[in-house]
PDB file of C-alpha atoms in Angstrom:
ATOM      1  CA  UNK A  21      41.465  10.431  70.776  1.00  0.00           C
ATOM      2  CA  UNK A  22      42.424   8.683  67.583  1.00  0.00           C
ATOM      3  CA  UNK A  23      38.829   8.715  66.386  1.00  0.00           C
ATOM      4  CA  UNK A  24      39.120  12.155  64.777  1.00  0.00           C
ATOM      5  CA  UNK A  25      42.730  11.974  63.588  1.00  0.00           C
ATOM      6  CA  UNK A  26      41.624  12.018  59.924  1.00  0.00           C
ATOM      7  CA  UNK A  27      38.464  14.101  60.309  1.00  0.00           C
ATOM      8  CA  UNK A  28      37.684  17.786  59.885  1.00  0.00           C
ATOM      9  CA  UNK A  29      34.406  19.546  60.617  1.00  0.00           C
ATOM     10  CA  UNK A  30      33.396  22.421  58.389  1.00  0.00           C
ATOM     11  CA  UNK A  31      30.717  25.094  58.838  1.00  0.00           C
ATOM     12  CA  UNK A  32      30.244  28.440  57.160  1.00  0.00           C
ATOM     13  CA  UNK A  33      32.064  30.201  60.019  1.00  0.00           C
ATOM     14  CA  UNK A  34      34.820  27.812  61.128  1.00  0.00           C
ATOM     15  CA  UNK A  35      36.824  24.718  60.325  1.00  0.00           C
ATOM     16  CA  UNK A  36      37.748  22.210  63.030  1.00  0.00           C
ATOM     17  CA  UNK A  37      40.839  20.050  62.471  1.00  0.00           C
ATOM     18  CA  UNK A  38      42.571  17.444  64.669  1.00  0.00           C
ATOM     19  CA  UNK A  39      45.283  18.752  66.992  1.00  0.00           C
ATOM     20  CA  UNK A  40      48.614  18.051  65.251  1.00  0.00           C
ATOM     21  CA  UNK A  41      52.230  18.578  66.258  1.00  0.00           C
ATOM     22  CA  UNK A  42      52.458  21.392  63.690  1.00  0.00           C
ATOM     23  CA  UNK A  43      49.930  23.331  65.776  1.00  0.00           C
ATOM     24  CA  UNK A  44      51.932  23.162  69.001  1.00  0.00           C
ATOM     25  CA  UNK A  45      54.139  26.280  68.566  1.00  0.00           C
ATOM     26  CA  UNK A  46      51.084  28.488  68.018  1.00  0.00           C
ATOM     27  CA  UNK A  47      49.177  26.764  70.796  1.00  0.00           C
ATOM     28  CA  UNK A  48      52.140  27.324  73.103  1.00  0.00           C
ATOM     29  CA  UNK A  49      52.140  31.040  72.263  1.00  0.00           C
ATOM     30  CA  UNK A  50      48.446  31.216  73.179  1.00  0.00           C
ATOM     31  CA  UNK A  51      49.060  29.533  76.505  1.00  0.00           C
ATOM     32  CA  UNK A  52      51.816  32.005  77.389  1.00  0.00           C
ATOM     33  CA  UNK A  53      49.066  34.579  77.894  1.00  0.00           C
ATOM     34  CA  UNK A  54      48.358  34.823  81.671  1.00  0.00           C
ATOM     35  CA  UNK A  55      44.716  35.692  80.960  1.00  0.00           C
ATOM     36  CA  UNK A  56      44.241  32.486  78.968  1.00  0.00           C
ATOM     37  CA  UNK A  57      46.032  30.483  81.652  1.00  0.00           C
ATOM     38  CA  UNK A  58      43.608  31.852  84.232  1.00  0.00           C
ATOM     39  CA  UNK A  59      40.525  31.375  82.050  1.00  0.00           C
ATOM     40  CA  UNK A  60      41.439  27.757  81.282  1.00  0.00           C
ATOM     41  CA  UNK A  61      42.821  26.968  84.755  1.00  0.00           C
ATOM     42  CA  UNK A  62      46.074  25.901  83.082  1.00  0.00           C
ATOM     43  CA  UNK A  63      49.660  25.950  84.265  1.00  0.00           C
ATOM     44  CA  UNK A  64      52.449  27.406  82.167  1.00  0.00           C
ATOM     45  CA  UNK A  65      54.259  24.660  80.252  1.00  0.00           C
ATOM     46  CA  UNK A  66      57.462  24.574  78.273  1.00  0.00           C
ATOM     47  CA  UNK A  67      57.304  24.032  74.529  1.00  0.00           C
ATOM     48  CA  UNK A  68      58.613  20.493  75.028  1.00  0.00           C
ATOM     49  CA  UNK A  69      55.849  19.788  77.535  1.00  0.00           C
ATOM     50  CA  UNK A  70      53.249  21.111  75.072  1.00  0.00           C
ATOM     51  CA  UNK A  71      54.529  18.655  72.444  1.00  0.00           C
ATOM     52  CA  UNK A  72      54.224  15.844  74.988  1.00  0.00           C
ATOM     53  CA  UNK A  73      50.692  16.972  75.809  1.00  0.00           C
ATOM     54  CA  UNK A  74      49.699  16.944  72.151  1.00  0.00           C
ATOM     55  CA  UNK A  75      50.906  13.363  71.731  1.00  0.00           C
ATOM     56  CA  UNK A  76      49.207  12.321  74.959  1.00  0.00           C
ATOM     57  CA  UNK A  77      45.893  13.868  73.934  1.00  0.00           C
ATOM     58  CA  UNK A  78      46.032  12.206  70.515  1.00  0.00           C
ATOM     59  CA  UNK A  79      46.473   8.735  72.007  1.00  0.00           C
ATOM     60  CA  UNK A  80      44.206   9.265  75.028  1.00  0.00           C
ATOM     61  CA  UNK A  81      40.857   7.462  75.039  1.00  0.00           C
ATOM     62  CA  UNK A  82      39.069  10.115  77.109  1.00  0.00           C
ATOM     63  CA  UNK A  83      39.939  13.394  75.327  1.00  0.00           C
ATOM     64  CA  UNK A  84      38.657  14.601  71.956  1.00  0.00           C
ATOM     65  CA  UNK A  85      40.255  17.808  70.650  1.00  0.00           C
ATOM     66  CA  UNK A  86      39.896  19.975  67.567  1.00  0.00           C
ATOM     67  CA  UNK A  87      41.793  23.118  66.620  1.00  0.00           C
ATOM     68  CA  UNK A  88      39.496  25.922  65.468  1.00  0.00           C
ATOM     69  CA  UNK A  89      40.547  27.514  62.187  1.00  0.00           C
ATOM     70  CA  UNK A  90      39.149  30.034  59.753  1.00  0.00           C
ATOM     71  CA  UNK A  91      36.490  28.565  57.431  1.00  0.00           C
ATOM     72  CA  UNK A  92      37.320  27.094  54.049  1.00  0.00           C
ATOM     73  CA  UNK A  93      36.000  28.950  51.023  1.00  0.00           C
ATOM     74  CA  UNK A  94      34.840  25.792  49.209  1.00  0.00           C
ATOM     75  CA  UNK A  95      32.747  23.569  51.460  1.00  0.00           C
ATOM     76  CA  UNK A  96      31.823  21.195  48.621  1.00  0.00           C
ATOM     77  CA  UNK A  97      35.213  19.443  48.449  1.00  0.00           C
ATOM     78  CA  UNK A  98      35.325  16.068  50.257  1.00  0.00           C
ATOM     79  CA  UNK A  99      38.655  16.800  51.952  1.00  0.00           C
ATOM     80  CA  UNK A 100      40.949  19.526  53.264  1.00  0.00           C
ATOM     81  CA  UNK A 101      44.722  19.528  53.194  1.00  0.00           C
ATOM     82  CA  UNK A 102      46.838  19.807  56.322  1.00  0.00           C
ATOM     83  CA  UNK A 103      49.152  22.825  56.557  1.00  0.00           C
ATOM     84  CA  UNK A 104      47.028  24.672  53.986  1.00  0.00           C
ATOM     85  CA  UNK A 105      43.799  25.144  55.940  1.00  0.00           C
ATOM     86  CA  UNK A 106      45.417  25.186  59.391  1.00  0.00           C
ATOM     87  CA  UNK A 107      48.528  27.312  59.021  1.00  0.00           C
ATOM     88  CA  UNK A 108      49.383  29.431  62.094  1.00  0.00           C
ATOM     89  CA  UNK A 109      47.694  32.583  60.808  1.00  0.00           C
ATOM     90  CA  UNK A 110      44.438  30.645  60.316  1.00  0.00           C
ATOM     91  CA  UNK A 111      44.334  29.136  63.815  1.00  0.00           C
ATOM     92  CA  UNK A 112      41.806  30.642  66.236  1.00  0.00           C
ATOM     93  CA  UNK A 113      41.523  28.379  69.301  1.00  0.00           C
ATOM     94  CA  UNK A 114      40.468  24.906  70.381  1.00  0.00           C
ATOM     95  CA  UNK A 115      37.402  22.948  71.497  1.00  0.00           C
ATOM     96  CA  UNK A 116      37.491  19.810  73.645  1.00  0.00           C
ATOM     97  CA  UNK A 117      35.490  16.927  75.043  1.00  0.00           C
ATOM     98  CA  UNK A 118      36.652  15.211  78.237  1.00  0.00           C
ATOM     99  CA  UNK A 119      34.954  11.975  79.323  1.00  0.00           C
ATOM    100  CA  UNK A 120      34.568  10.711  82.898  1.00  0.00           C
ATOM    101  CA  UNK A 121      32.826   7.721  84.487  1.00  0.00           C
ATOM    102  CA  UNK A 122      29.462   8.552  86.033  1.00  0.00           C
ATOM    103  CA  UNK A 123      29.960   8.022  89.763  1.00  0.00           C
ATOM    104  CA  UNK A 124      26.281   8.387  90.695  1.00  0.00           C
ATOM    105  CA  UNK A 125      25.410   4.799  91.671  1.00  0.00           C
ATOM    106  CA  UNK A 126      21.684   5.571  91.868  1.00  0.00           C
ATOM    107  CA  UNK A 127      21.587   6.299  88.134  1.00  0.00           C
ATOM    108  CA  UNK A 128      23.612   3.277  87.041  1.00  0.00           C
ATOM    109  CA  UNK A 129      22.035   0.368  85.169  1.00  0.00           C
ATOM    110  CA  UNK A 130      23.387  -3.173  85.443  1.00  0.00           C
ATOM    111  CA  UNK A 131      23.835  -3.506  81.680  1.00  0.00           C
ATOM    112  CA  UNK A 132      25.301  -0.042  81.051  1.00  0.00           C
ATOM    113  CA  UNK A 133      28.563   1.802  81.513  1.00  0.00           C
ATOM    114  CA  UNK A 134      27.550   5.435  81.971  1.00  0.00           C
ATOM    115  CA  UNK A 135      29.834   8.383  81.461  1.00  0.00           C
ATOM    116  CA  UNK A 136      29.698  12.179  81.494  1.00  0.00           C
ATOM    117  CA  UNK A 137      31.226  14.480  78.911  1.00  0.00           C
ATOM    118  CA  UNK A 138      32.665  17.903  79.687  1.00  0.00           C
ATOM    119  CA  UNK A 139      32.869  20.436  76.847  1.00  0.00           C
ATOM    120  CA  UNK A 140      35.095  23.496  76.807  1.00  0.00           C
ATOM    121  CA  UNK A 141      36.164  26.031  74.207  1.00  0.00           C
ATOM    122  CA  UNK A 142      38.933  28.596  73.926  1.00  0.00           C
ATOM    123  CA  UNK A 143      38.905  31.431  71.396  1.00  0.00           C
ATOM    124  CA  UNK A 144      42.553  32.457  71.686  1.00  0.00           C
ATOM    125  CA  UNK A 145      42.581  34.959  68.829  1.00  0.00           C
ATOM    126  CA  UNK A 146      41.514  38.355  70.158  1.00  0.00           C
ATOM    127  CA  UNK A 147      40.314  39.368  66.697  1.00  0.00           C
ATOM    128  CA  UNK A 148      37.685  36.605  66.735  1.00  0.00           C
ATOM    129  CA  UNK A 149      36.207  37.185  70.183  1.00  0.00           C
ATOM    130  CA  UNK A 150      32.809  38.735  70.837  1.00  0.00           C
ATOM    131  CA  UNK A 151      31.471  37.905  67.370  1.00  0.00           C
ATOM    132  CA  UNK A 152      29.361  34.831  68.132  1.00  0.00           C
ATOM    133  CA  UNK A 153      31.971  32.442  66.752  1.00  0.00           C
ATOM    134  CA  UNK A 154      32.106  30.425  69.967  1.00  0.00           C
ATOM    135  CA  UNK A 155      28.441  29.498  69.673  1.00  0.00           C
ATOM    136  CA  UNK A 156      28.884  28.312  66.088  1.00  0.00           C
ATOM    137  CA  UNK A 157      31.945  26.251  67.006  1.00  0.00           C
ATOM    138  CA  UNK A 158      30.356  24.540  70.003  1.00  0.00           C
ATOM    139  CA  UNK A 159      27.195  23.856  67.997  1.00  0.00           C
ATOM    140  CA  UNK A 160      29.265  22.192  65.259  1.00  0.00           C
ATOM    141  CA  UNK A 161      31.241  20.272  67.854  1.00  0.00           C
ATOM    142  CA  UNK A 162      28.049  18.986  69.496  1.00  0.00           C
ATOM    143  CA  UNK A 163      26.813  17.917  66.072  1.00  0.00           C
ATOM    144  CA  UNK A 164      30.023  15.972  65.488  1.00  0.00           C
ATOM    145  CA  UNK A 165      29.782  14.303  68.909  1.00  0.00           C
ATOM    146  CA  UNK A 166      26.169  13.313  68.272  1.00  0.00           C
ATOM    147  CA  UNK A 167      26.848  11.857  64.826  1.00  0.00           C
ATOM    148  CA  UNK A 168      29.931   9.966  66.017  1.00  0.00           C
ATOM    149  CA  UNK A 169      28.737   9.101  69.524  1.00  0.00           C
ATOM    150  CA  UNK A 170      28.882   5.321  69.115  1.00  0.00           C
ATOM    151  CA  UNK A 171      32.526   5.444  68.038  1.00  0.00           C
ATOM    152  CA  UNK A 172      33.460   7.937  70.764  1.00  0.00           C
ATOM    153  CA  UNK A 173      31.839   5.845  73.492  1.00  0.00           C
ATOM    154  CA  UNK A 174      33.307   2.600  72.161  1.00  0.00           C
ATOM    155  CA  UNK A 175      36.833   4.025  72.158  1.00  0.00           C
ATOM    156  CA  UNK A 176      36.348   5.490  75.622  1.00  0.00           C
ATOM    157  CA  UNK A 177      34.858   2.336  77.136  1.00  0.00           C
ATOM    158  CA  UNK A 178      37.491   0.098  75.558  1.00  0.00           C
ATOM    159  CA  UNK A 179      40.222   2.367  76.903  1.00  0.00           C
ATOM    160  CA  UNK A 180      38.711   2.345  80.390  1.00  0.00           C
ATOM    161  CA  UNK A 181      38.605  -1.465  80.391  1.00  0.00           C
ATOM    162  CA  UNK A 182      42.208  -1.712  79.209  1.00  0.00           C
ATOM    163  CA  UNK A 183      43.321   0.804  81.807  1.00  0.00           C
ATOM    164  CA  UNK A 184      41.566  -1.157  84.554  1.00  0.00           C
ATOM    165  CA  UNK A 185      42.876  -4.480  83.252  1.00  0.00           C
ATOM    166  CA  UNK A 186      39.382  -5.937  82.883  1.00  0.00           C
ATOM    167  CA  UNK A 187      39.282  -6.658  79.154  1.00  0.00           C
ATOM    168  CA  UNK A 188      38.821 -10.384  79.710  1.00  0.00           C
ATOM    169  CA  UNK A 189      37.666 -10.699  83.314  1.00  0.00           C
ATOM    170  CA  UNK A 190      34.364  -8.823  83.127  1.00  0.00           C
ATOM    171  CA  UNK A 191      31.420  -8.786  80.697  1.00  0.00           C
ATOM    172  CA  UNK A 192      31.086  -6.047  78.125  1.00  0.00           C
ATOM    173  CA  UNK A 193      28.511  -3.401  79.006  1.00  0.00           C
ATOM    174  CA  UNK A 194      26.725  -0.934  76.750  1.00  0.00           C
ATOM    175  CA  UNK A 195      28.412   2.499  77.065  1.00  0.00           C
ATOM    176  CA  UNK A 196      26.005   5.418  77.433  1.00  0.00           C
ATOM    177  CA  UNK A 197      26.522   9.166  77.629  1.00  0.00           C
ATOM    178  CA  UNK A 198      24.430  10.367  80.568  1.00  0.00           C
ATOM    179  CA  UNK A 199      24.887  14.072  79.865  1.00  0.00           C
ATOM    180  CA  UNK A 200      27.218  16.792  78.671  1.00  0.00           C
ATOM    181  CA  UNK A 201      28.344  19.543  81.003  1.00  0.00           C
ATOM    182  CA  UNK A 202      30.370  22.737  81.045  1.00  0.00           C
ATOM    183  CA  UNK A 203      32.084  24.151  84.124  1.00  0.00           C
ATOM    184  CA  UNK A 204      32.418  27.919  83.830  1.00  0.00           C
ATOM    185  CA  UNK A 205      33.742  30.595  86.161  1.00  0.00           C
ATOM    186  CA  UNK A 206      30.781  32.418  87.672  1.00  0.00           C
ATOM    187  CA  UNK A 207      32.167  35.752  86.442  1.00  0.00           C
ATOM    188  CA  UNK A 208      32.483  34.605  82.810  1.00  0.00           C
ATOM    189  CA  UNK A 209      29.101  35.901  81.715  1.00  0.00           C
ATOM    190  CA  UNK A 210      29.843  35.465  78.001  1.00  0.00           C
ATOM    191  CA  UNK A 211      30.590  31.743  78.272  1.00  0.00           C
ATOM    192  CA  UNK A 212      27.613  31.182  80.549  1.00  0.00           C
ATOM    193  CA  UNK A 213      25.342  32.932  78.042  1.00  0.00           C
ATOM    194  CA  UNK A 214      26.916  30.950  75.177  1.00  0.00           C
ATOM    195  CA  UNK A 215      26.195  27.545  76.688  1.00  0.00           C
ATOM    196  CA  UNK A 216      22.724  28.539  77.887  1.00  0.00           C
ATOM    197  CA  UNK A 217      21.904  29.629  74.327  1.00  0.00           C
ATOM    198  CA  UNK A 218      22.751  26.076  73.238  1.00  0.00           C
ATOM    199  CA  UNK A 219      20.275  24.516  75.657  1.00  0.00           C
ATOM    200  CA  UNK A 220      22.573  23.906  78.626  1.00  0.00           C
ATOM    201  CA  UNK A 221      20.877  24.501  81.987  1.00  0.00           C
ATOM    202  CA  UNK A 222      22.412  25.446  85.313  1.00  0.00           C
ATOM    203  CA  UNK A 223      22.591  22.653  87.855  1.00  0.00           C
ATOM    204  CA  UNK A 224      23.224  23.570  91.473  1.00  0.00           C
ATOM    205  CA  UNK A 225      24.990  26.610  92.837  1.00  0.00           C
ATOM    206  CA  UNK A 226      28.517  27.994  92.493  1.00  0.00           C
ATOM    207  CA  UNK A 227      31.031  25.368  93.648  1.00  0.00           C
ATOM    208  CA  UNK A 228      34.101  25.715  95.857  1.00  0.00           C
ATOM    209  CA  UNK A 229      36.205  26.780  92.856  1.00  0.00           C
ATOM    210  CA  UNK A 230      33.800  29.570  91.882  1.00  0.00           C
ATOM    211  CA  UNK A 231      32.363  27.626  88.937  1.00  0.00           C
ATOM    212  CA  UNK A 232      28.854  27.088  87.645  1.00  0.00           C
ATOM    213  CA  UNK A 233      27.868  23.709  86.230  1.00  0.00           C
ATOM    214  CA  UNK A 234      25.699  23.778  83.115  1.00  0.00           C
ATOM    215  CA  UNK A 235      24.293  20.535  81.699  1.00  0.00           C
ATOM    216  CA  UNK A 236      22.744  19.264  78.462  1.00  0.00           C
ATOM    217  CA  UNK A 237      20.891  15.995  79.008  1.00  0.00           C
ATOM    218  CA  UNK A 238      19.508  15.236  75.542  1.00  0.00           C
ATOM    219  CA  UNK A 239      22.283  15.667  73.001  1.00  0.00           C
ATOM    220  CA  UNK A 240      20.385  13.787  70.300  1.00  0.00           C
ATOM    221  CA  UNK A 241      17.378  16.102  70.445  1.00  0.00           C
ATOM    222  CA  UNK A 242      19.595  19.182  70.371  1.00  0.00           C
ATOM    223  CA  UNK A 243      21.646  17.947  67.403  1.00  0.00           C
ATOM    224  CA  UNK A 244      18.557  16.942  65.416  1.00  0.00           C
ATOM    225  CA  UNK A 245      17.055  20.408  65.787  1.00  0.00           C
ATOM    226  CA  UNK A 246      20.231  22.485  65.428  1.00  0.00           C
ATOM    227  CA  UNK A 247      22.387  21.581  62.427  1.00  0.00           C
ATOM    228  CA  UNK A 248      24.883  24.434  61.846  1.00  0.00           C
ATOM    229  CA  UNK A 249      24.780  26.139  58.470  1.00  0.00           C
ATOM    230  CA  UNK A 250      27.092  24.417  56.005  1.00  0.00           C
ATOM    231  CA  UNK A 251      27.890  21.535  58.379  1.00  0.00           C
ATOM    232  CA  UNK A 252      30.035  18.853  56.734  1.00  0.00           C
ATOM    233  CA  UNK A 253      32.485  16.223  57.925  1.00  0.00           C
ATOM    234  CA  UNK A 254      35.527  16.148  55.672  1.00  0.00           C
ATOM    235  CA  UNK A 255      38.645  14.031  55.312  1.00  0.00           C
ATOM    236  CA  UNK A 256      41.734  15.648  56.826  1.00  0.00           C
ATOM    237  CA  UNK A 257      44.535  14.780  54.402  1.00  0.00           C
ATOM    238  CA  UNK A 258      48.157  14.979  55.484  1.00  0.00           C
ATOM    239  CA  UNK A 259      51.112  15.435  53.225  1.00  0.00           C
ATOM    240  CA  UNK A 260      53.091  12.253  52.547  1.00  0.00           C
TER     241      UNK A 260
END
């Protein structure tokens, strides 16, 4: 998504920055790990394919991605500088939002375009696992989604209309996020506990792929009651 291309999210424990081409070599190294491939249900890609993916994700209307980095020491500055705060040794993982149309016709309203968001997180750095960082990152990410929801939904809905070729032939509807969800392998007890601690609730049983579906239906209420310590949205400045 282009929405966050100049935005960073800062908390006392992590900094989230948009996924840039400079991050790809480190990201590619992470994804060479068979354990990470299995945990993220990802196929091994070449470095060239990872660069193509990064460009595709940046321009896509249905994917919002941040790279997780070590926190900045001064959270009072209005901006952070690319390549300084997100150098390879400061990169930790990534966090993503994927948007899909809501296919449940019974819950559709005539004047709304409903969608569902899927959240996932990867802490690639072994040194940062098992320390509660994932919870802080997802909480900050949910806060960002809540505060920027109108822009996220507008970009997604506009992209869906353009993709379907209906920008002029059908009336504009009001886009609405029906719920957020996370699909987690049933054996990944840490991730399940993480999302449940953030208010996600299990829906249904284990699916064919061995995954549990956890859902959060009221993002606004969660975000209002759970602002991460030191939360701030900063300008992500690139070098000329």
